[in-house]
Backbone as CSV, one residue per row, in Angstrom:
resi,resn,N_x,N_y,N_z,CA_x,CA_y,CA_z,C_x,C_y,C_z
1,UNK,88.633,119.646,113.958,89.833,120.176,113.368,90.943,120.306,114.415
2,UNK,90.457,120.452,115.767,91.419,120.848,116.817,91.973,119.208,116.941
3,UNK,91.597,118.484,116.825,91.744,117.412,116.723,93.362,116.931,115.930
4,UNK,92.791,116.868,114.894,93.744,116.854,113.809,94.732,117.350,113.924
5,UNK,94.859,118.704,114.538,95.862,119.649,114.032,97.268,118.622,115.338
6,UNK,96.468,118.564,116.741,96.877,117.928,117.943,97.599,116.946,117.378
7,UNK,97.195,115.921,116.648,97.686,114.661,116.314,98.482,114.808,115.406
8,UNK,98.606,115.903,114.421,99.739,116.035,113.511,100.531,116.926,113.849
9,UNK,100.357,117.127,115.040,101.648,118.472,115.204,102.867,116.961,115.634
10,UNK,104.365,116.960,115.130,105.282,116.225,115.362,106.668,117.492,116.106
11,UNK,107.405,116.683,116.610,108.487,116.961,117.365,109.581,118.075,116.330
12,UNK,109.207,117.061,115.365,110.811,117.377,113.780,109.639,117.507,112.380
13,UNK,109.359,118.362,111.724,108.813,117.858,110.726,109.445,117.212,109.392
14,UNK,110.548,117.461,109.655,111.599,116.931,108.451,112.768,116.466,108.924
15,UNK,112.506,115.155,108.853,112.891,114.254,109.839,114.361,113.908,109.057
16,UNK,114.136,113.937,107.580,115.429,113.759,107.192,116.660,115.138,106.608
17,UNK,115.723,116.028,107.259,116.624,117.150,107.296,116.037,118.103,108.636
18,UNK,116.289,117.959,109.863,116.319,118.076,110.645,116.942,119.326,111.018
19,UNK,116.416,120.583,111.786,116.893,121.853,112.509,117.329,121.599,113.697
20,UNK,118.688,122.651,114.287,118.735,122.385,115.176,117.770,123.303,116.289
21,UNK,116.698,123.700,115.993,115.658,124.451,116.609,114.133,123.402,117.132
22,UNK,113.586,123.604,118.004,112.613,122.472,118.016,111.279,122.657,117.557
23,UNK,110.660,121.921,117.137,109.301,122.445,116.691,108.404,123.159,117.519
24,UNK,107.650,124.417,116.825,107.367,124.870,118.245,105.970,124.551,118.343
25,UNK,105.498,124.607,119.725,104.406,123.832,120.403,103.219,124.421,119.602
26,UNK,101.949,124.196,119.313,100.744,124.770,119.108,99.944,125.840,119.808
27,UNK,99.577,126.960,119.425,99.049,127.943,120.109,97.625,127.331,120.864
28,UNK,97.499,127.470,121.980,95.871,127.185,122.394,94.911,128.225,122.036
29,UNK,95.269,129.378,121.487,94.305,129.504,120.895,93.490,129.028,119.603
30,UNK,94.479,128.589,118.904,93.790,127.821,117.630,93.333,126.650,117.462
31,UNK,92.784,126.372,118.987,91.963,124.896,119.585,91.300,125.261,120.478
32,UNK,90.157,124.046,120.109,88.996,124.349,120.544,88.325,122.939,120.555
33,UNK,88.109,122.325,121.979,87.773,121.074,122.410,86.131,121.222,123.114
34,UNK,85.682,120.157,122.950,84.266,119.842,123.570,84.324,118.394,123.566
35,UNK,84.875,118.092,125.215,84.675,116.424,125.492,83.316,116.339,125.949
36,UNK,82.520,115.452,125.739,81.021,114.743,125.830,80.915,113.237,125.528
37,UNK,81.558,112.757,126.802,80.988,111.322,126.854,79.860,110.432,126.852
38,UNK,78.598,111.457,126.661,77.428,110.656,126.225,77.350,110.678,124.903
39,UNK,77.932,111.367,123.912,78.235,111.149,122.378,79.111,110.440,122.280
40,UNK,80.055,110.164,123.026,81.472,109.203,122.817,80.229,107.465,123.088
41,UNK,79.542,107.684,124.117,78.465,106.040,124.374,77.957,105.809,122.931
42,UNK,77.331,106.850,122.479,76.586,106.253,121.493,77.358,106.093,120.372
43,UNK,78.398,106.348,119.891,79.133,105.982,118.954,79.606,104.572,119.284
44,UNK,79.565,104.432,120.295,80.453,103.162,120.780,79.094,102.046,120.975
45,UNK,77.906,103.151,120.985,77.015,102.000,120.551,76.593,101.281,119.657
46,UNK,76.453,102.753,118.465,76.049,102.266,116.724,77.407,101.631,116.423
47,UNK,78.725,101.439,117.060,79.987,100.941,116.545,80.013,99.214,116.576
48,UNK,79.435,99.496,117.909,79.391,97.746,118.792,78.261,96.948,117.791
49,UNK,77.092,97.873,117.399,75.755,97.463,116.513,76.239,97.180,115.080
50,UNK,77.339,97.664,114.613,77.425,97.764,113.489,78.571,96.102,113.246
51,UNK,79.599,96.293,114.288,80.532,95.293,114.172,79.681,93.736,114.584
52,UNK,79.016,94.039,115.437,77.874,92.382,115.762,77.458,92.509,114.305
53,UNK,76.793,93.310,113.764,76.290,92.352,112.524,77.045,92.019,111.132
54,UNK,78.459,92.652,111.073,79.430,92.628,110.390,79.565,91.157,110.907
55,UNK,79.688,91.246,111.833,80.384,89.560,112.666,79.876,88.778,112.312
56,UNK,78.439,88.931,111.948,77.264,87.748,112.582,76.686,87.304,111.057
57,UNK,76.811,88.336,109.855,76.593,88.601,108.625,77.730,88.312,107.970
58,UNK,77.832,89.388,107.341,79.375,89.033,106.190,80.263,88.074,106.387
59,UNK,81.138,88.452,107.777,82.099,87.886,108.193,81.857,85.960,108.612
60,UNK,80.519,85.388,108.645,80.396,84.832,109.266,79.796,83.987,107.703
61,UNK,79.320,84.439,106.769,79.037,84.281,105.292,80.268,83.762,104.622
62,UNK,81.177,84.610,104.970,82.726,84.310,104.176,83.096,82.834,105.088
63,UNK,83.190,82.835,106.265,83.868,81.712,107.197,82.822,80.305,106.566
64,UNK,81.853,80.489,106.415,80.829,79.479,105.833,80.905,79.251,103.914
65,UNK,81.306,80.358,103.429,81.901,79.974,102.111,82.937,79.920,101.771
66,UNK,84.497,79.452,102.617,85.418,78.845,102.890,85.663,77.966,103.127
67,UNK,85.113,77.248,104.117,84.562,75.771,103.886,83.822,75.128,103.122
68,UNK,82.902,76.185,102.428,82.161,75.342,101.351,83.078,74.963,99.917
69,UNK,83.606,76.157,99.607,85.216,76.059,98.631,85.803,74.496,98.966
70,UNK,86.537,74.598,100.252,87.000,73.325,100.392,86.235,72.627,100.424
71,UNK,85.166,71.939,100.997,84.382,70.611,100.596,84.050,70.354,99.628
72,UNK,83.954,71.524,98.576,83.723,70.758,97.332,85.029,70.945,96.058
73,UNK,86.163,71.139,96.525,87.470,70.683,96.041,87.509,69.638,96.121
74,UNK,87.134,68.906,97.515,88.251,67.502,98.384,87.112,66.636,97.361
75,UNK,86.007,67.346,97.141,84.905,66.175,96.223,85.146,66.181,94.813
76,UNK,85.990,67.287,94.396,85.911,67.203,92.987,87.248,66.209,92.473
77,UNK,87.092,66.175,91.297,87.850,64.985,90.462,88.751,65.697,89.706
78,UNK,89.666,66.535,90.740,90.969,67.004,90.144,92.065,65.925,90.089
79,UNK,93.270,66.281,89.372,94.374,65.491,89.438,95.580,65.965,90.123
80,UNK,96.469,65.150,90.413,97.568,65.702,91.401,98.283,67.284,91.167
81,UNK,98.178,67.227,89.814,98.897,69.112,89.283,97.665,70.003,89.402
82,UNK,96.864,69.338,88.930,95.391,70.878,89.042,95.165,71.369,90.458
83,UNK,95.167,69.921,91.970,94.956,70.288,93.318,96.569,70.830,93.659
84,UNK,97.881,70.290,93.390,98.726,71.525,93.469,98.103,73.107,93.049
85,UNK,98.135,72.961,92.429,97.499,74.466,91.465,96.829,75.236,92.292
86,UNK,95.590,74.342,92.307,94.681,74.936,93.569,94.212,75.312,94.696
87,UNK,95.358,74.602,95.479,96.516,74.508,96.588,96.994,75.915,96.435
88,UNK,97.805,76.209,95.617,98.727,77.365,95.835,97.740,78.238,95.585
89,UNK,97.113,78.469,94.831,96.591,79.649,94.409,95.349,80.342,95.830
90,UNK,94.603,79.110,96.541,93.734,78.893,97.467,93.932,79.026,98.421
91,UNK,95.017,78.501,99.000,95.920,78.570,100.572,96.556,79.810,100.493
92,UNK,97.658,79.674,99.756,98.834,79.806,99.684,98.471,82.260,99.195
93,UNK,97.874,82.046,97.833,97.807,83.349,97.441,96.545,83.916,98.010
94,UNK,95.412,83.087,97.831,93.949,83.860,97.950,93.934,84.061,100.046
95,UNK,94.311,83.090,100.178,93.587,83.134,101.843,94.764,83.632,102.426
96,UNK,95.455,83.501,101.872,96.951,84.389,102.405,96.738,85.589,102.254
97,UNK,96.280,86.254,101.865,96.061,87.809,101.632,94.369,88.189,102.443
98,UNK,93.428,87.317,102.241,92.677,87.636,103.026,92.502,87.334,104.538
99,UNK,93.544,86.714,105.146,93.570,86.515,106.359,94.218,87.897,106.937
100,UNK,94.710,88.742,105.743,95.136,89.941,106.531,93.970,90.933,106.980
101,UNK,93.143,90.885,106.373,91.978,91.676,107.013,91.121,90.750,107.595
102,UNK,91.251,89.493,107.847,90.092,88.694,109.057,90.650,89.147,109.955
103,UNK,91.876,89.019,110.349,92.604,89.488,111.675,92.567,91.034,112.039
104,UNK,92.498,91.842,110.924,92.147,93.160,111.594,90.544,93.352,111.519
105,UNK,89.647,92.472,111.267,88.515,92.629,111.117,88.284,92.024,112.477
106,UNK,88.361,90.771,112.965,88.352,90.222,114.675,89.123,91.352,115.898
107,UNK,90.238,91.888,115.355,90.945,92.528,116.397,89.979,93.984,116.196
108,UNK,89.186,94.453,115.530,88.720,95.680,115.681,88.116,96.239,117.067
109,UNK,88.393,97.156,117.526,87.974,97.431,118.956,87.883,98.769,119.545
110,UNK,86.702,99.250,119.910,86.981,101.125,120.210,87.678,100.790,121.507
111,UNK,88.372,101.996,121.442,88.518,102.530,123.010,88.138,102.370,123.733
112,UNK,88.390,102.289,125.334,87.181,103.325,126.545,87.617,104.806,126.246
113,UNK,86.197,105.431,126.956,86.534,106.571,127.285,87.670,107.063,128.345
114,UNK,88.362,106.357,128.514,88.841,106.412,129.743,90.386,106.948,128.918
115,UNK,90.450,105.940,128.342,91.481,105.700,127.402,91.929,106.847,126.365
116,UNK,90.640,107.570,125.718,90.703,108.600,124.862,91.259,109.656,125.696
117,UNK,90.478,110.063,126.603,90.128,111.154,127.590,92.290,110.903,127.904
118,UNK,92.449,110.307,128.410,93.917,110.407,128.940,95.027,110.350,127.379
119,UNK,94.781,109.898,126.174,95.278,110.278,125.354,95.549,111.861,125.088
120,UNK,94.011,112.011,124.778,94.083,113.491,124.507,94.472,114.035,125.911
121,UNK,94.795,114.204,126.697,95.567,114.976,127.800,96.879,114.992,127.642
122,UNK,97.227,113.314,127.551,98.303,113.318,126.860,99.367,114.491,125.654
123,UNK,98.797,114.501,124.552,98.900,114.788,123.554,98.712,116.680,123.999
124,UNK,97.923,116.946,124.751,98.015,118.402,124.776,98.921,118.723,125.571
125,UNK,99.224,118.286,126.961,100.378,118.314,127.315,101.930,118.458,126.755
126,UNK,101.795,117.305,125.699,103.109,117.516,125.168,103.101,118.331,124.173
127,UNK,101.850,118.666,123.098,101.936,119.575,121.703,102.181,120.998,122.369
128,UNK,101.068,120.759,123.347,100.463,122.981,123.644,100.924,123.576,124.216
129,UNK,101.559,124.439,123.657,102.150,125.682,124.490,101.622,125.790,125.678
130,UNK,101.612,126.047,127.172,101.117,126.357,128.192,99.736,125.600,128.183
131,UNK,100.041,124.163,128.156,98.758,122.987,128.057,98.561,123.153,129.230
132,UNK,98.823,123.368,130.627,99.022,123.028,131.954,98.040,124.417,132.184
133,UNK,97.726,125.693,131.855,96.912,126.764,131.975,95.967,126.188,131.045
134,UNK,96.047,125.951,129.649,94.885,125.205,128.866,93.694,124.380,129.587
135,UNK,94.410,123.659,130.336,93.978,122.211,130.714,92.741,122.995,132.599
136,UNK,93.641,123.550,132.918,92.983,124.280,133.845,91.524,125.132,133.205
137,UNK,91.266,126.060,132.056,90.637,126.579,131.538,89.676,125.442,131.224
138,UNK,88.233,125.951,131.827,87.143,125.242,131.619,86.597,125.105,130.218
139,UNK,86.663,126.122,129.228,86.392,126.742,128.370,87.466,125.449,126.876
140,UNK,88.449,125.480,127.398,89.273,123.844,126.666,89.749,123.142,127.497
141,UNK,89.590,122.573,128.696,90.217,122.090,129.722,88.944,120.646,129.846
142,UNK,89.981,119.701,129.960,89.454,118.166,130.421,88.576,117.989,131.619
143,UNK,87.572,118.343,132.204,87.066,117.957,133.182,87.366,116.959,133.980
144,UNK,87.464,116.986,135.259,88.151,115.806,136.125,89.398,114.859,135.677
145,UNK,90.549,115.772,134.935,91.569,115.544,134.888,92.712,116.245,135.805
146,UNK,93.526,115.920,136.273,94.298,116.419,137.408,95.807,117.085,136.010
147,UNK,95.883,118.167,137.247,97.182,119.367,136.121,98.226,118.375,136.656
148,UNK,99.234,118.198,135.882,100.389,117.564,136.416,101.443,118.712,136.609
């Protein structure tokens, strides 16, 4: 939840009616962090396990019954308006819309920890009231992160 609250706290919340007061920062007391990078591994393990066989399965099922579609178009005994037809509807509408999730399905990718860990420092820094005493406090404070 401390989570959440971090990532939705914004600068303006009403962006199209705007105060001239600034949003004010998040109390540290109403957060409450526990970084553990050997739970961050194994997520990133069952993640890596899960996307290889997405890859290697489904994704790799569809790429093999895409070509099978086309080879047996180029064999069938359509006429010049039906392979227009089938053309547009095939290229043009069907694979046109599903190439939008092959590409976010190939580009899928966790983090490092490295990466999170300096986000969220990030992000408390700029949301939390007195993040810089937060961050020091062992109790919600980043381990082997330096106070700026």
């Amino acid at each position: 939840m401390s989570v959440l609250r971090l990532f939705s706290w914004r600068h303006d919340y009403h962006w199209r009616n705007p105060t001239l007061a600034p949003t004010e920062k998040l109390d540290p007391a109403i957060l409450c962090f526990h970084i553990d990078q050997s739970a961050y591994q194994s997520y990133q393990t069952i993640f890596t396990k899960y996307q290889e066989t997405f890859m290697s399965g489904h994704f790799l099922a569809w790429h093999n019954i895409k070509r099978a579609v086309d080879a047996t178009v180029a064999k069938s005994k359509l006429n010049d308006v039906e392979k227009r037809m089938w053309n547009q509807f095939w290229h043009t509408n069907f694979l046109g819309e599903m190439q939008k999730w092959e590409f976010r399905a190939m580009a899928l990718a966790i983090p490092s920890w490295e990466e999170i860990v300096d986000e969220l420092y990030n992000a408390i820094l700029e949301c939390v009231k007195g993040a810089e005493d937060m961050l020091a406090n062992a109790a919600h404070g980043i381990p082997g992160k330096r106070v700026l």
